[in-house]
mmCIF file of C-alpha atoms and ligand atoms in Angstrom:
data_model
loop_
_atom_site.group_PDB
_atom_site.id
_atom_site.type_symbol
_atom_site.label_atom_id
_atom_site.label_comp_id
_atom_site.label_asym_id
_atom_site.label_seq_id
_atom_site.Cartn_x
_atom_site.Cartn_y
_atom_site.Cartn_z
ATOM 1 C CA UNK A 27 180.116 -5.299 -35.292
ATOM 2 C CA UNK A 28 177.702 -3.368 -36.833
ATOM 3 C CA UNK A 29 177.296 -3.122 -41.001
ATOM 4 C CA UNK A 30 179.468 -1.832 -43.696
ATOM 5 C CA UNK A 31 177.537 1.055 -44.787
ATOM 6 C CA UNK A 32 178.897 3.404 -48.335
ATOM 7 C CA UNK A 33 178.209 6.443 -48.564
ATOM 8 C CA UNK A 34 179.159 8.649 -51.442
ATOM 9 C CA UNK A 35 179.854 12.652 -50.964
ATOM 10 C CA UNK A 36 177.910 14.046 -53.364
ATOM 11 C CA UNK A 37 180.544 17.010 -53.166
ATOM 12 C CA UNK A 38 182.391 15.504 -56.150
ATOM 13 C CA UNK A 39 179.084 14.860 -57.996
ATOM 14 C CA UNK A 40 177.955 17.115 -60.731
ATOM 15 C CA UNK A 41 175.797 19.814 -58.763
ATOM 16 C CA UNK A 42 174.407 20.626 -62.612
ATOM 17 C CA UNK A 43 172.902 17.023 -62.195
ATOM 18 C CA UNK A 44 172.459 16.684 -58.445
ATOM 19 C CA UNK A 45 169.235 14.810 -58.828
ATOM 20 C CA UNK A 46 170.463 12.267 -60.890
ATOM 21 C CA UNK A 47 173.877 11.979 -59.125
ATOM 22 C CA UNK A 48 171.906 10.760 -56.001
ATOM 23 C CA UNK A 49 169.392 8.102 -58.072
ATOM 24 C CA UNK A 50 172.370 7.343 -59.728
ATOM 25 C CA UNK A 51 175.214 6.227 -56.995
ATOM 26 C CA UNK A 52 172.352 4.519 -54.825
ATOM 27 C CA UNK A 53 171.660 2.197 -57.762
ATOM 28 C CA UNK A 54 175.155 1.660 -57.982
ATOM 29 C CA UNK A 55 175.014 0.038 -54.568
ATOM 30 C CA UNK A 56 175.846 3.279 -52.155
ATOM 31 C CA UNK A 57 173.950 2.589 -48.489
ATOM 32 C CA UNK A 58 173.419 6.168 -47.700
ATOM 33 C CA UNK A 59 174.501 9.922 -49.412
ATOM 34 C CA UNK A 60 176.791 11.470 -47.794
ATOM 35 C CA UNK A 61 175.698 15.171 -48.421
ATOM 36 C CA UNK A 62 178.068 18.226 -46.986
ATOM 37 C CA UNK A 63 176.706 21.088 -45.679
ATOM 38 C CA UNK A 64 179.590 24.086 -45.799
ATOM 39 C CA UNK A 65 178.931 27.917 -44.843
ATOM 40 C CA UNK A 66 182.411 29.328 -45.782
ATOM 41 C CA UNK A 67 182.365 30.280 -42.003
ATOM 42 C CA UNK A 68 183.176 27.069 -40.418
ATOM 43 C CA UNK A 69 184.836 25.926 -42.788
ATOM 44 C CA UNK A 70 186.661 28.039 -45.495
ATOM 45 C CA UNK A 71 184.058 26.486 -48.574
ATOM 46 C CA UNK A 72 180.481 26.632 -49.009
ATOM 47 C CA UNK A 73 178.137 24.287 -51.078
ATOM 48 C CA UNK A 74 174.613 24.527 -50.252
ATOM 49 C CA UNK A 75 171.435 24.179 -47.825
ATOM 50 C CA UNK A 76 168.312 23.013 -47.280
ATOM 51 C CA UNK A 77 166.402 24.290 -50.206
ATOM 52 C CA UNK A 78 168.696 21.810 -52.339
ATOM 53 C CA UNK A 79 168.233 19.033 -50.307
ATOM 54 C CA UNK A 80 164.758 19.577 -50.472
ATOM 55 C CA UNK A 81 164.989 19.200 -54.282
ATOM 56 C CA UNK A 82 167.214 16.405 -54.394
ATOM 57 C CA UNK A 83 165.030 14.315 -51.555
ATOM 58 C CA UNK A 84 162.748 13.008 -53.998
ATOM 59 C CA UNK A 85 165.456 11.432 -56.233
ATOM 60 C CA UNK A 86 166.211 9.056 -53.886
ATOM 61 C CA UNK A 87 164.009 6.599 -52.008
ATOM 62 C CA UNK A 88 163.596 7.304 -47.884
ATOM 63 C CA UNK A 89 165.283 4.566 -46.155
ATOM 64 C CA UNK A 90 162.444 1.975 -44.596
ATOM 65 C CA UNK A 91 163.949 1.959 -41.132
ATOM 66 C CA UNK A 92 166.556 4.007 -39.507
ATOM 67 C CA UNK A 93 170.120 3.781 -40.892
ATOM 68 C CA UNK A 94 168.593 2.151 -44.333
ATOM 69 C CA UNK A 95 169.716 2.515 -47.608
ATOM 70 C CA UNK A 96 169.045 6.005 -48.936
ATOM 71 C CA UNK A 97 169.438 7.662 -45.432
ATOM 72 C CA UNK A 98 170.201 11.382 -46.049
ATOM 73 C CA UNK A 99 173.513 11.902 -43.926
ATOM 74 C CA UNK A 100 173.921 15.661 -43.052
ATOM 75 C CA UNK A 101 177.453 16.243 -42.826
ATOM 76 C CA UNK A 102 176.795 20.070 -41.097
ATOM 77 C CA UNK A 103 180.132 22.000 -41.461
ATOM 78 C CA UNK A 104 178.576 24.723 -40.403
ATOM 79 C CA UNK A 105 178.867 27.552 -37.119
ATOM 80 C CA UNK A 106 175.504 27.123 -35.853
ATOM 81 C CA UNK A 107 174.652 23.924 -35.836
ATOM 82 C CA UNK A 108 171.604 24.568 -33.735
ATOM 83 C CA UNK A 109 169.758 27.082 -36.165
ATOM 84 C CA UNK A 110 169.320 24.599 -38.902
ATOM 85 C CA UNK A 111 168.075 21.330 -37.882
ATOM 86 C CA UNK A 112 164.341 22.111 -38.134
ATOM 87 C CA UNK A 113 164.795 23.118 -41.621
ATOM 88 C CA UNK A 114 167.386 20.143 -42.352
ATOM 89 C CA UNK A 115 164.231 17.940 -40.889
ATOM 90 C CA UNK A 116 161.951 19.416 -43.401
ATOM 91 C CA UNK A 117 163.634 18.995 -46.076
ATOM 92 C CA UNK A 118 164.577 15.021 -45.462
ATOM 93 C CA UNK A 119 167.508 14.692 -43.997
ATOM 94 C CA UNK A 120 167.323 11.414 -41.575
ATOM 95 C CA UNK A 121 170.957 11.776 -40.136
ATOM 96 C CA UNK A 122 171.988 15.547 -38.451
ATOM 97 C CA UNK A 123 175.819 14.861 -38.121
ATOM 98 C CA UNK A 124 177.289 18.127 -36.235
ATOM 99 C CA UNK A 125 180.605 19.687 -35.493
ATOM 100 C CA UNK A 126 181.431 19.419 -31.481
ATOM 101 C CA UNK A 127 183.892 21.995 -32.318
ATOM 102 C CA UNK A 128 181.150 23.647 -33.840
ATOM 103 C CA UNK A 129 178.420 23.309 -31.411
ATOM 104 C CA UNK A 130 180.705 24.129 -28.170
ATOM 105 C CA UNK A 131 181.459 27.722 -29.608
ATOM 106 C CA UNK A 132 177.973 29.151 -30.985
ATOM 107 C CA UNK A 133 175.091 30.505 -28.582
ATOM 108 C CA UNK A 134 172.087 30.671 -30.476
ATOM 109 C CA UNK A 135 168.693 29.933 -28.179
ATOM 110 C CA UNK A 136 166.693 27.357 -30.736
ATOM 111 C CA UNK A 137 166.662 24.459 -28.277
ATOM 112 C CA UNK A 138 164.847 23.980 -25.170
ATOM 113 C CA UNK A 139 168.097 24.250 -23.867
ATOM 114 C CA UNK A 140 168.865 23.209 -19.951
ATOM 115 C CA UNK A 141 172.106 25.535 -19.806
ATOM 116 C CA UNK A 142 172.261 28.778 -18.146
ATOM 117 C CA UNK A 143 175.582 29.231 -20.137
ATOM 118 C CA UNK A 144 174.133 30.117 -23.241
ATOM 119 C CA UNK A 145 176.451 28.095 -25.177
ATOM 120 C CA UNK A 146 175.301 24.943 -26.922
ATOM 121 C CA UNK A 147 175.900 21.532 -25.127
ATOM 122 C CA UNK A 148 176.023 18.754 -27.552
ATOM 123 C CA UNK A 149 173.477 16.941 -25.336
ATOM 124 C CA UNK A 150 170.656 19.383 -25.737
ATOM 125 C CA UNK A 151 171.185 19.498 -29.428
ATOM 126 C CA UNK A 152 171.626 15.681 -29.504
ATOM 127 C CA UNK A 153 168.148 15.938 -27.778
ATOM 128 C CA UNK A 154 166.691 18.586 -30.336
ATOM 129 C CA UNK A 155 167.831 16.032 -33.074
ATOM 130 C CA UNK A 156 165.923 13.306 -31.292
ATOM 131 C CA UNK A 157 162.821 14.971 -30.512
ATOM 132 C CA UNK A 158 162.433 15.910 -34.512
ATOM 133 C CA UNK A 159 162.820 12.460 -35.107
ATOM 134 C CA UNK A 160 166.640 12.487 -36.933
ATOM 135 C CA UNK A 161 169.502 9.856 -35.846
ATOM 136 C CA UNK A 162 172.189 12.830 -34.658
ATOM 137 C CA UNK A 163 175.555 12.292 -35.322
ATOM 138 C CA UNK A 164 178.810 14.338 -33.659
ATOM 139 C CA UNK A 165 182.248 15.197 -35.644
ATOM 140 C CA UNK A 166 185.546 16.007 -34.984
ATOM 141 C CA UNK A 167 187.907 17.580 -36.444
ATOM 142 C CA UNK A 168 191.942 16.467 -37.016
ATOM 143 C CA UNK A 169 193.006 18.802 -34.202
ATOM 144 C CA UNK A 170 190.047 17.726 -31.779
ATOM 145 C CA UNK A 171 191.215 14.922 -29.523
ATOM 146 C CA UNK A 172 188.886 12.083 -29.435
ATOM 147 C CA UNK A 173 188.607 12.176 -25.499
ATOM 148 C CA UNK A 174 186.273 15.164 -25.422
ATOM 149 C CA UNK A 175 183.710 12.795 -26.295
ATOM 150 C CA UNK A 176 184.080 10.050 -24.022
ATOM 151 C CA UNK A 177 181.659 12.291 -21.379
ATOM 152 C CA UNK A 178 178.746 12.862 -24.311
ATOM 153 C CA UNK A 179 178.883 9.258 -25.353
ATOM 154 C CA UNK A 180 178.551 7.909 -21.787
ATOM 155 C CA UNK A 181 175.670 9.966 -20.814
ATOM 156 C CA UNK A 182 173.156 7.868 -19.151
ATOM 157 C CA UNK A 183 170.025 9.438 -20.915
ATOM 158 C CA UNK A 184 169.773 7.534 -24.248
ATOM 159 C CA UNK A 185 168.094 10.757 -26.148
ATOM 160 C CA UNK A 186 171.179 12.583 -25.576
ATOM 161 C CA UNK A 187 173.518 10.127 -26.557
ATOM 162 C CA UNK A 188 174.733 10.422 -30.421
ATOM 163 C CA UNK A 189 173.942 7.762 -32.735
ATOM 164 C CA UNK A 190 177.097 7.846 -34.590
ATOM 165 C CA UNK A 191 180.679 9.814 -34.144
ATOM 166 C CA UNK A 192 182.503 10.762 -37.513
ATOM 167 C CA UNK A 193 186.342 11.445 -37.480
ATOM 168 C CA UNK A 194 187.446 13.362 -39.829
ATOM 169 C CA UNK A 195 190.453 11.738 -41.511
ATOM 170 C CA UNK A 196 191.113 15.602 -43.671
ATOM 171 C CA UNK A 197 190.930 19.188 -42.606
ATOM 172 C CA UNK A 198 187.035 19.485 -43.654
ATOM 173 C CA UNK A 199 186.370 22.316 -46.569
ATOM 174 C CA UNK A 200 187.332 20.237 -49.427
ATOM 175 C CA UNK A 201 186.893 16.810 -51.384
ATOM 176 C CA UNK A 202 190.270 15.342 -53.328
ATOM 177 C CA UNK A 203 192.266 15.925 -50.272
ATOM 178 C CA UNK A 204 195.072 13.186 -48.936
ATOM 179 C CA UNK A 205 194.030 10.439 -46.014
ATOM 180 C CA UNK A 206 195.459 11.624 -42.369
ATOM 181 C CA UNK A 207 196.580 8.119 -41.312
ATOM 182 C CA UNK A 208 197.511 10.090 -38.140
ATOM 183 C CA UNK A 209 193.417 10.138 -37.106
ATOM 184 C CA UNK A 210 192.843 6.384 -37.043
ATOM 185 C CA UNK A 211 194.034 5.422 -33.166
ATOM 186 C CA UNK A 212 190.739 7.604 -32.450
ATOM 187 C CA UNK A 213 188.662 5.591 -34.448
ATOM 188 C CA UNK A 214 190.267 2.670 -32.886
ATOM 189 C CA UNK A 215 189.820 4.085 -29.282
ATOM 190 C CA UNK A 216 185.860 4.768 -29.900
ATOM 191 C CA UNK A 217 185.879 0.958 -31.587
ATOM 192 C CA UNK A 218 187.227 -0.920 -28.366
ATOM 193 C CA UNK A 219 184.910 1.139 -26.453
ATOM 194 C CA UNK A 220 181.990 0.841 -28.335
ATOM 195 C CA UNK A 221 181.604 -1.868 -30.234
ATOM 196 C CA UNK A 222 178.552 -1.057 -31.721
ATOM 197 C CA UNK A 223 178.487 2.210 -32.682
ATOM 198 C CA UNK A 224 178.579 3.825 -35.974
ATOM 199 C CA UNK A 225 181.553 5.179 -36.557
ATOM 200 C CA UNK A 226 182.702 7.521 -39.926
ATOM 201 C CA UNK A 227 185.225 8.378 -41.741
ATOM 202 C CA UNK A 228 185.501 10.971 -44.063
ATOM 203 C CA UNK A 229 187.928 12.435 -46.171
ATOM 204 C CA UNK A 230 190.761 10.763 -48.830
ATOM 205 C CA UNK A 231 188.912 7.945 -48.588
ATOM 206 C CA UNK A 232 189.443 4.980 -51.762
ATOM 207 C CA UNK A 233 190.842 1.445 -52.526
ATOM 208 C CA UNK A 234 194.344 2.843 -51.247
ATOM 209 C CA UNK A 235 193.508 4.046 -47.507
ATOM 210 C CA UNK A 236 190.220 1.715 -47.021
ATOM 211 C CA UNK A 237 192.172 -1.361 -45.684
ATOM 212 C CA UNK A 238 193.552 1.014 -42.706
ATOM 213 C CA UNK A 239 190.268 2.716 -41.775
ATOM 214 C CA UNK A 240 188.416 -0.464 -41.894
ATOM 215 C CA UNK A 241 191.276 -2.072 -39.740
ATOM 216 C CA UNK A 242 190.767 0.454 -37.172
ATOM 217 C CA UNK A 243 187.179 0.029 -37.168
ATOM 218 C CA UNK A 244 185.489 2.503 -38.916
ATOM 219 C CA UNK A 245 182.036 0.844 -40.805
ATOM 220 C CA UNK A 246 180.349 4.190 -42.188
ATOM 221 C CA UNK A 247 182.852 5.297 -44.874
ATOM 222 C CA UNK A 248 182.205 7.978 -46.877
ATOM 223 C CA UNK A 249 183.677 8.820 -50.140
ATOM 224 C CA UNK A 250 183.933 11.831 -52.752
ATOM 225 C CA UNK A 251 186.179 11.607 -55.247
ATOM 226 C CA UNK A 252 186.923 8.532 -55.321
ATOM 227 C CA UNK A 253 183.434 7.311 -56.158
ATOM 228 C CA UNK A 254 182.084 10.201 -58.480
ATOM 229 C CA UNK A 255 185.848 10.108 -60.271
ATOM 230 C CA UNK A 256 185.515 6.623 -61.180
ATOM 231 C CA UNK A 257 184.546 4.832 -64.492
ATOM 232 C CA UNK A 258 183.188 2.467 -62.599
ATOM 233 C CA UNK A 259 181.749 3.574 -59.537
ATOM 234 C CA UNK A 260 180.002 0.464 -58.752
ATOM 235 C CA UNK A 261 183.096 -1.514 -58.649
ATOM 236 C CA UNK A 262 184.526 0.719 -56.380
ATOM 237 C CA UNK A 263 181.690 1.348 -53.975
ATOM 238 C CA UNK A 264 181.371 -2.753 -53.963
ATOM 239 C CA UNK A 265 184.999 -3.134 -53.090
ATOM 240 C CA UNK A 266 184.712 -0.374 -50.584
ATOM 241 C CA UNK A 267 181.828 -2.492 -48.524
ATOM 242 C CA UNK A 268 184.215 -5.799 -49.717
ATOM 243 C CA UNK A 269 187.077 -4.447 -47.594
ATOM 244 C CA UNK A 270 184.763 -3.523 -44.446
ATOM 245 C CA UNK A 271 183.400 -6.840 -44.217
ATOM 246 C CA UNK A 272 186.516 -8.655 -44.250
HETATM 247 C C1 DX5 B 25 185.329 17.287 -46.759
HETATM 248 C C2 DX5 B 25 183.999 16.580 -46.813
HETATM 249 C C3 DX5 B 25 184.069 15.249 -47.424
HETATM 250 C C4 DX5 B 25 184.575 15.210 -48.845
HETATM 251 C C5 DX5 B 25 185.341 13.949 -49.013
HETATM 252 O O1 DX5 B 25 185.225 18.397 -45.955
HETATM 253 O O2 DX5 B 25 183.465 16.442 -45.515
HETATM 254 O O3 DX5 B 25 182.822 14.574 -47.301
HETATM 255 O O4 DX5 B 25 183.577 15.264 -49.817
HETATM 256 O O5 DX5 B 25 185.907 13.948 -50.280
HETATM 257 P P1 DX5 B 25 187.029 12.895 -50.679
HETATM 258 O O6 DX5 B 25 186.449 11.536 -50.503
HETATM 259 O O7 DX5 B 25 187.315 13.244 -52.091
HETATM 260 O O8 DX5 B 25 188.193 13.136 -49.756
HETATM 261 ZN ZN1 ZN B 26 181.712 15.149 -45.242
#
């Protein structure tokens, strides 16, 4: 099974001191940052783009080798996932995690797309990711069945194949929000199916609700509050990983 890997939202983190929030919870023991990009459009919320993550890139270490600690995953809650990966790219981000939901209902022409639909396929974005050197990641949302995906993660052409799937265990748009037990038989279905996958979860995440994600399968867990609201957030990013590996 592939590695417990932490990774903080740094949507509960002091945006005043973003910078050292970062440093901070990755010398407290976090894998990766978990960093949410929101556009009040697809989702009702916005935080920021790539001009902060520029800024906050040199604060934290780039990861030696792909999925290392300090990777820069792009959580991209956003309507256009295609428009924005260049300039994620740029400015450091090493994991592009997009919306299916997301990606199957914009149209804009940045890829060297292969579909006369206009629409964006998650393939040739998967592909775009690839090409600009970024692990690409796909998300779904509570409402999205997990059996849209079965077809994009069995494609026989490795560069369009994600690198990771993230279930969303909330209604994205908000951190402090409580754990939707009902979205774990998805993470269990992509688990028995691909045992060596990454595989998220993201939202209501803490000591509480860990044992059942981990259960499922899940090994990337990301968490907000729970983390950034603690005294002691490297106690509970170290029992976070504890409960993964067990
Ligand atoms: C919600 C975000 C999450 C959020 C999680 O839309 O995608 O990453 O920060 O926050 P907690 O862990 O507080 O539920
Ligand atoms: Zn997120």
């Amino acid at each position: 099974a592939p590695p417990a890997i932490i990774a903080p939202s740094i949507l509960s983190a002091d945006f005043a001191e973003l910078g050292k929030a970062c440093s901070d919870t990755i010398s407290q023991g976090a894998d990766w940052l978990h960093v949410d990009i929101m556009d009040g459009h697809f989702v009702p919320n916005m935080t920021f783009g790539a001009p902060v993550v520029t800024k906050i890139r040199p604060h934290v270490e780039r990861p030696a080798s792909a999925y290392g600690k300090g990777t820069f995953d792009c959580h991209m809650m956003i309507a256009e996932p295609k428009r924005w990966v260049r300039d994620f790219q740029k400015a450091g981000c090493d994991l592009y995690c997009f919306h299916y939901e997301a990606a199957i209902n914009s149209t804009d022409a940045d890829t060297p797309s292969g579909s006369s639909s206009g629409k964006t396929s998650p393939k040739d974005l998967i592909r775009f990711i690839h090409e600009l050197g970024m692990q690409a990641g796909i998300a779904i949302k509570p409402k999205t069945p997990v059996d849209v995906l079965w077809e994009i993660l069995d494609n026989p052409v490795e560069t369009e194949r994600p690198d990771m799937v993230l279930v969303m265990t909330v209604e994205p748009g908000f951190g402090g929000q409580s754990f939707m037990a009902s979205e774990l038989p998805k993470v269990s279905a992509l688990r028995k199916r691909y045992p060596e996958m990454h595989i998220e979860v993201d939202g209501g995440l803490s000591g509480k609700t860990i044992d059942q994600a981990a259960d499922a399968g899940a090994n990337v867990i990301v968490a907000g509050s729970a983390v950034f609201g603690a005294k002691d957030p490297a106690e509970v990013i170290s029992a976070l990983r504890t409960a993964v590996e067990a």
